Amino acid sequence: MESKRILVTGSNGQLAQSLAVVNKSLSHELFLLDRQSLDISNADEWREKLDDIDPDVVINCAAYTDVEGAEDHREAAFSINDSAAVLASRLTAERDKRFIHISTDYVFDGKASRPYTEQDGTAPLNVYGASKLAGEQGILDLKSDALIFRVSWLYSPFGKNFVKTMNHLFGTRDEVNVVNDQIASPSSALTFGRFLLECALEGGEPGLYHYSEHGEASWFDLATAVNELTGKRAQVHPVDSEYFPTKAERPAYSKLDNRKIETIFAPQIPHWRESLESCLNYE
């Protein structure tokens, strides 16, 4: 693949940082922008950056990801996850460039008994999921060359995420309780980032796709794997969600069906445990 000029928003987030790491073995030119470099809600600033950088692709990693906080800050969540995302997609489309947007499994209510496909009906249980769904719909309504990738349970060596939290707790506590009644597929931002930079920059029909690593797990399963792979000796105990009351309701089952993405892009998607081991060994 020829080198691309890629504008990446949300540079302080774990996915953008993972893209930067993955790109060290590739040849793309990344322009990583944080909120000080670009106000993603400001059309004039967007036009200026698009004109100055002239990217081939825009990857929108900027998002309001605080699921609990969104319950109290609905306007902020929708401003970033919906309005700003649609604005960025529209302005990118006006320049006939590819736009890649990241969404979530939380657009579903978790009542399914098999992995969700792109054709399944959505019914978010919380404000975060509703804001991400609104952004998806707004981007799709533009009918542009945009790709939307739903991904679940993203983690990485960077920022705040479940895997890093568990790894820390296992080094400081003898026993840890972890929820066992929510199930999806954990996704390494390093693995997902490589897919984006190797497969999604060109080709593929515009529209909605599910990225999901093989296998599925509960948060307890994921925590147990972290405990084992790091050689920690903590006792990990499974508990129901009611053990940790939250403002935002989470889907009980949100595994994403990745058959469409495998058919269209033919990526090398590993089992989640393989990606987890690679992430934990990252230096």
Short mmCIF file of C-alpha atoms in Angstrom, two decimals:
data_model
loop_
_atom_site.label_atom_id
_atom_site.label_comp_id
_atom_site.label_asym_id
_atom_site.label_seq_id
_atom_site.Cartn_x
_atom_site.Cartn_y
_atom_site.Cartn_z
CA MET A 1 0.00 0.00 0.00
CA GLU A 2 1.29 3.45 -0.86
CA SER A 3 1.92 5.93 1.91
CA LYS A 4 -1.06 8.04 2.98
CA ARG A 5 -1.36 11.39 4.68
CA ILE A 6 -3.65 10.70 7.65
CA LEU A 7 -5.23 13.24 9.99
CA VAL A 8 -6.03 11.63 13.34
CA THR A 9 -8.19 13.34 15.95
CA GLY A 10 -8.16 12.55 19.66
CA SER A 11 -4.38 12.15 19.79
CA ASN A 12 -4.31 11.71 23.57
CA GLY A 13 -6.63 8.71 23.44
CA GLN A 14 -5.53 5.10 23.45
CA LEU A 15 -6.51 4.36 19.84
CA ALA A 16 -4.64 7.34 18.39
CA GLN A 17 -1.59 6.47 20.47
CA SER A 18 -1.84 2.89 19.25
CA LEU A 19 -2.02 4.08 15.64
CA ALA A 20 1.21 6.00 16.19
CA VAL A 21 2.94 2.89 17.54
CA VAL A 22 1.69 0.64 14.74
CA ASN A 23 2.70 3.17 12.10
CA LYS A 24 6.36 2.86 13.13
CA SER A 25 6.52 -0.28 10.99
CA LEU A 26 4.51 1.29 8.18
CA SER A 27 5.11 4.32 5.98
CA HIS A 28 2.12 6.58 6.49
CA GLU A 29 2.40 10.21 7.49
CA LEU A 30 0.28 10.75 10.59
CA PHE A 31 -0.91 14.14 11.79
CA LEU A 32 -2.08 13.59 15.36
CA LEU A 33 -4.26 16.40 16.67
CA ASP A 34 -5.48 16.97 20.22
CA ARG A 35 -8.21 19.34 21.40
CA GLN A 36 -5.71 22.22 21.64
CA SER A 37 -4.70 21.69 18.01
CA LEU A 38 -8.25 21.34 16.71
CA ASP A 39 -11.64 22.15 18.15
CA ILE A 40 -13.58 19.35 16.46
CA SER A 41 -16.83 21.27 16.92
CA ASN A 42 -15.54 24.29 14.98
CA ALA A 43 -16.14 24.18 11.22
CA ASP A 44 -13.63 26.96 10.47
CA GLU A 45 -10.86 25.17 12.36
CA TRP A 46 -11.68 21.97 10.51
CA ARG A 47 -11.48 23.70 7.13
CA GLU A 48 -8.15 25.27 8.07
CA LYS A 49 -6.63 21.94 9.16
CA LEU A 50 -7.97 20.09 6.12
CA ASP A 51 -6.56 22.76 3.83
CA ASP A 52 -3.18 22.89 5.59
CA ILE A 53 -2.66 19.14 5.95
CA ASP A 54 -4.55 18.00 2.85
CA PRO A 55 -4.98 14.47 4.20
CA ASP A 56 -5.91 11.45 2.12
CA VAL A 57 -7.81 10.01 5.09
CA VAL A 58 -9.29 11.34 8.32
CA ILE A 59 -9.53 8.90 11.23
CA ASN A 60 -11.83 10.27 13.92
CA CYS A 61 -10.63 8.89 17.25
CA ALA A 62 -12.02 11.82 19.25
CA ALA A 63 -14.94 10.76 21.42
CA TYR A 64 -16.72 11.29 24.71
CA THR A 65 -16.04 7.85 26.20
CA ASP A 66 -16.97 8.34 29.87
CA VAL A 67 -20.00 6.04 29.97
CA GLU A 68 -20.93 7.02 33.52
CA GLY A 69 -20.23 10.72 32.99
CA ALA A 70 -22.44 10.81 29.91
CA GLU A 71 -25.48 10.11 32.07
CA ASP A 72 -24.99 13.50 33.75
CA HIS A 73 -23.52 15.30 30.72
CA ARG A 74 -25.80 14.31 27.87
CA GLU A 75 -25.27 17.51 25.91
CA ALA A 76 -21.49 17.15 25.98
CA ALA A 77 -21.68 13.50 24.90
CA PHE A 78 -23.93 14.30 21.94
CA SER A 79 -21.88 17.36 21.00
CA ILE A 80 -18.73 15.27 20.56
CA ASN A 81 -20.07 11.85 19.56
CA ASP A 82 -22.80 13.12 17.24
CA SER A 83 -22.58 16.75 16.09
CA ALA A 84 -18.79 17.05 15.87
CA ALA A 85 -18.42 13.64 14.20
CA VAL A 86 -21.02 14.47 11.54
CA LEU A 87 -19.40 17.86 10.94
CA ALA A 88 -15.99 16.25 10.44
CA SER A 89 -17.44 13.66 8.08
CA ARG A 90 -19.26 16.28 6.00
CA LEU A 91 -16.24 18.54 5.62
CA THR A 92 -14.04 15.57 4.73
CA ALA A 93 -16.59 14.42 2.14
CA GLU A 94 -16.61 17.88 0.57
CA ARG A 95 -12.93 17.29 -0.26
CA ASP A 96 -13.60 13.77 -1.60
CA LYS A 97 -11.43 12.17 1.08
CA ARG A 98 -12.06 9.02 3.10
CA PHE A 99 -13.45 9.40 6.61
CA ILE A 100 -13.11 6.64 9.21
CA HIS A 101 -15.21 6.84 12.35
CA ILE A 102 -15.09 4.63 15.44
CA SER A 103 -18.28 3.51 17.18
CA THR A 104 -19.29 1.00 19.83
CA ASP A 105 -21.11 -2.19 20.73
CA TYR A 106 -23.09 -0.13 23.24
CA VAL A 107 -25.57 0.79 20.49
CA PHE A 108 -27.19 -2.59 21.28
CA ASP A 109 -29.33 -3.59 24.26
CA GLY A 110 -27.53 -6.88 24.88
CA LYS A 111 -30.62 -9.09 24.68
CA ALA A 112 -29.34 -11.17 21.75
CA SER A 113 -28.18 -14.77 22.11
CA ARG A 114 -25.76 -14.67 19.16
CA PRO A 115 -23.26 -12.09 17.84
CA TYR A 116 -24.78 -8.88 16.50
CA THR A 117 -24.59 -8.20 12.77
CA GLU A 118 -24.61 -4.81 11.08
CA GLN A 119 -28.26 -5.42 10.10
CA ASP A 120 -29.50 -5.95 13.65
CA GLY A 121 -31.72 -3.33 15.23
CA THR A 122 -30.16 -0.95 17.73
CA ALA A 123 -31.48 0.00 21.16
CA PRO A 124 -28.83 1.66 23.35
CA LEU A 125 -29.29 1.38 27.10
CA ASN A 126 -27.32 4.47 28.05
CA VAL A 127 -26.58 8.03 26.92
CA TYR A 128 -23.12 7.14 25.65
CA GLY A 129 -24.54 4.46 23.35
CA ALA A 130 -27.34 6.77 22.19
CA SER A 131 -24.86 9.55 21.34
CA LYS A 132 -22.64 7.18 19.36
CA LEU A 133 -25.65 5.81 17.49
CA ALA A 134 -26.78 9.33 16.59
CA GLY A 135 -23.32 10.03 15.19
CA GLU A 136 -23.42 6.86 13.12
CA GLN A 137 -26.78 7.73 11.65
CA GLY A 138 -25.75 11.30 10.86
CA ILE A 139 -22.63 10.12 9.03
CA LEU A 140 -24.50 7.45 7.09
CA ASP A 141 -27.13 10.01 6.06
CA LEU A 142 -24.39 11.97 4.27
CA LYS A 143 -23.95 9.02 1.86
CA SER A 144 -20.23 9.77 1.58
CA ASP A 145 -17.07 7.63 1.38
CA ALA A 146 -17.15 7.06 5.13
CA LEU A 147 -16.43 3.87 7.03
CA ILE A 148 -17.85 3.32 10.51
CA PHE A 149 -16.30 0.59 12.62
CA ARG A 150 -18.06 -0.58 15.75
CA VAL A 151 -15.61 -2.10 18.22
CA SER A 152 -16.03 -3.46 21.74
CA TRP A 153 -14.05 -3.33 24.98
CA LEU A 154 -11.02 -1.50 23.61
CA TYR A 155 -7.82 -1.64 25.65
CA SER A 156 -4.14 -0.83 25.10
CA PRO A 157 -0.90 -0.04 26.92
CA PHE A 158 -2.00 3.62 26.94
CA GLY A 159 -4.46 5.74 28.89
CA LYS A 160 -7.11 4.38 31.24
CA ASN A 161 -8.68 1.03 30.39
CA PHE A 162 -9.83 -2.18 32.02
CA VAL A 163 -6.71 -4.25 31.27
CA LYS A 164 -4.37 -1.63 32.74
CA THR A 165 -6.59 -1.24 35.78
CA MET A 166 -6.68 -4.99 36.43
CA ASN A 167 -2.93 -5.34 35.96
CA HIS A 168 -2.40 -2.63 38.57
CA LEU A 169 -4.92 -4.12 41.02
CA PHE A 170 -3.37 -7.57 40.76
CA GLY A 171 -0.09 -6.06 41.88
CA THR A 172 -1.59 -4.33 44.90
CA ARG A 173 -4.43 -6.58 46.11
CA ASP A 174 -4.74 -10.23 47.07
CA GLU A 175 -8.38 -10.52 45.95
CA VAL A 176 -10.36 -8.73 43.25
CA ASN A 177 -14.07 -9.02 42.36
CA VAL A 178 -14.93 -8.74 38.68
CA VAL A 179 -18.27 -8.71 36.83
CA ASN A 180 -19.07 -12.03 35.14
CA ASP A 181 -22.48 -11.35 33.52
CA GLN A 182 -21.44 -8.99 30.72
CA ILE A 183 -20.00 -10.66 27.62
CA ALA A 184 -18.42 -9.36 24.43
CA SER A 185 -15.07 -9.63 22.64
CA PRO A 186 -12.14 -7.68 24.12
CA SER A 187 -10.29 -5.69 21.44
CA SER A 188 -6.67 -4.59 21.48
CA ALA A 189 -6.24 -1.05 20.16
CA LEU A 190 -2.87 -2.13 18.77
CA THR A 191 -4.46 -4.94 16.74
CA PHE A 192 -7.40 -2.78 15.68
CA GLY A 193 -5.06 0.08 14.83
CA ARG A 194 -3.02 -2.17 12.55
CA PHE A 195 -6.21 -3.21 10.78
CA LEU A 196 -7.13 0.44 10.22
CA LEU A 197 -3.72 1.34 8.78
CA GLU A 198 -3.30 -1.80 6.68
CA CYS A 199 -6.82 -2.52 5.43
CA ALA A 200 -9.23 0.37 5.83
CA LEU A 201 -7.46 3.29 4.17
CA GLU A 202 -8.63 2.36 0.71
CA GLY A 203 -11.06 -0.09 -0.83
CA GLY A 204 -14.17 -1.48 0.77
CA GLU A 205 -17.68 -0.17 0.34
CA PRO A 206 -18.59 2.84 2.48
CA GLY A 207 -20.85 2.04 5.39
CA LEU A 208 -21.01 0.23 8.70
CA TYR A 209 -18.76 -2.62 9.84
CA HIS A 210 -18.22 -4.66 12.99
CA TYR A 211 -14.64 -5.25 14.12
CA SER A 212 -14.44 -8.09 16.61
CA GLU A 213 -11.59 -10.35 17.64
CA HIS A 214 -12.29 -14.06 17.68
CA GLY A 215 -13.79 -15.61 20.77
CA GLU A 216 -15.81 -13.97 23.50
CA ALA A 217 -15.32 -13.28 27.19
CA SER A 218 -16.82 -11.75 30.28
CA TRP A 219 -14.99 -9.05 32.19
CA PHE A 220 -14.11 -11.82 34.68
CA ASP A 221 -12.63 -13.95 31.88
CA LEU A 222 -10.57 -11.01 30.66
CA ALA A 223 -9.35 -10.19 34.16
CA THR A 224 -8.46 -13.82 34.81
CA ALA A 225 -6.44 -13.91 31.59
CA VAL A 226 -4.57 -10.74 32.61
CA ASN A 227 -3.83 -12.32 35.99
CA GLU A 228 -2.52 -15.50 34.38
CA LEU A 229 -0.52 -13.93 31.55
CA THR A 230 1.25 -11.50 33.87
CA GLY A 231 2.07 -14.21 36.40
CA LYS A 232 0.22 -12.41 39.18
CA ARG A 233 -1.19 -14.40 42.09
CA ALA A 234 -4.34 -12.49 42.97
CA GLN A 235 -7.60 -14.32 43.60
CA VAL A 236 -10.18 -13.23 41.02
CA HIS A 237 -13.81 -13.70 42.05
CA PRO A 238 -16.80 -13.55 39.65
CA VAL A 239 -19.71 -11.34 40.72
CA ASP A 240 -22.96 -10.12 39.17
CA SER A 241 -23.29 -6.57 37.84
CA GLU A 242 -25.44 -5.66 40.84
CA TYR A 243 -22.28 -5.92 42.96
CA PHE A 244 -21.06 -2.69 41.31
CA PRO A 245 -24.08 -0.35 40.93
CA THR A 246 -23.70 2.13 38.06
CA LYS A 247 -25.73 5.01 36.65
CA ALA A 248 -25.38 3.70 33.10
CA GLU A 249 -26.83 0.33 32.23
CA ARG A 250 -24.56 -1.92 30.13
CA PRO A 251 -25.61 -4.59 27.61
CA ALA A 252 -25.31 -8.11 29.00
CA TYR A 253 -24.20 -9.54 25.65
CA SER A 254 -22.64 -7.43 22.91
CA LYS A 255 -20.35 -9.69 20.91
CA LEU A 256 -20.07 -8.30 17.36
CA ASP A 257 -20.28 -10.53 14.29
CA ASN A 258 -17.19 -9.83 12.16
CA ARG A 259 -18.08 -11.86 9.04
CA LYS A 260 -18.76 -8.79 6.89
CA ILE A 261 -15.42 -7.18 7.70
CA GLU A 262 -13.59 -10.44 7.04
CA THR A 263 -15.33 -10.81 3.68
CA ILE A 264 -14.71 -7.24 2.53
CA PHE A 265 -11.26 -6.49 3.95
CA ALA A 266 -9.81 -9.98 4.64
CA PRO A 267 -7.88 -8.83 7.73
CA GLN A 268 -5.82 -11.15 9.92
CA ILE A 269 -7.95 -10.97 13.07
CA PRO A 270 -6.57 -12.99 16.01
CA HIS A 271 -8.26 -14.52 19.02
CA TRP A 272 -8.69 -11.95 21.78
CA ARG A 273 -6.35 -13.82 24.12
CA GLU A 274 -3.53 -13.70 21.56
CA SER A 275 -3.95 -9.93 21.22
CA LEU A 276 -4.07 -9.55 25.00
CA GLU A 277 -0.77 -11.38 25.40
CA SER A 278 0.85 -9.15 22.77
CA CYS A 279 -0.47 -6.04 24.48
CA LEU A 280 0.79 -7.13 27.89
CA ASN A 281 4.23 -7.81 26.41
CA TYR A 282 4.39 -4.38 24.76
CA GLU A 283 7.45 -2.32 25.70
#
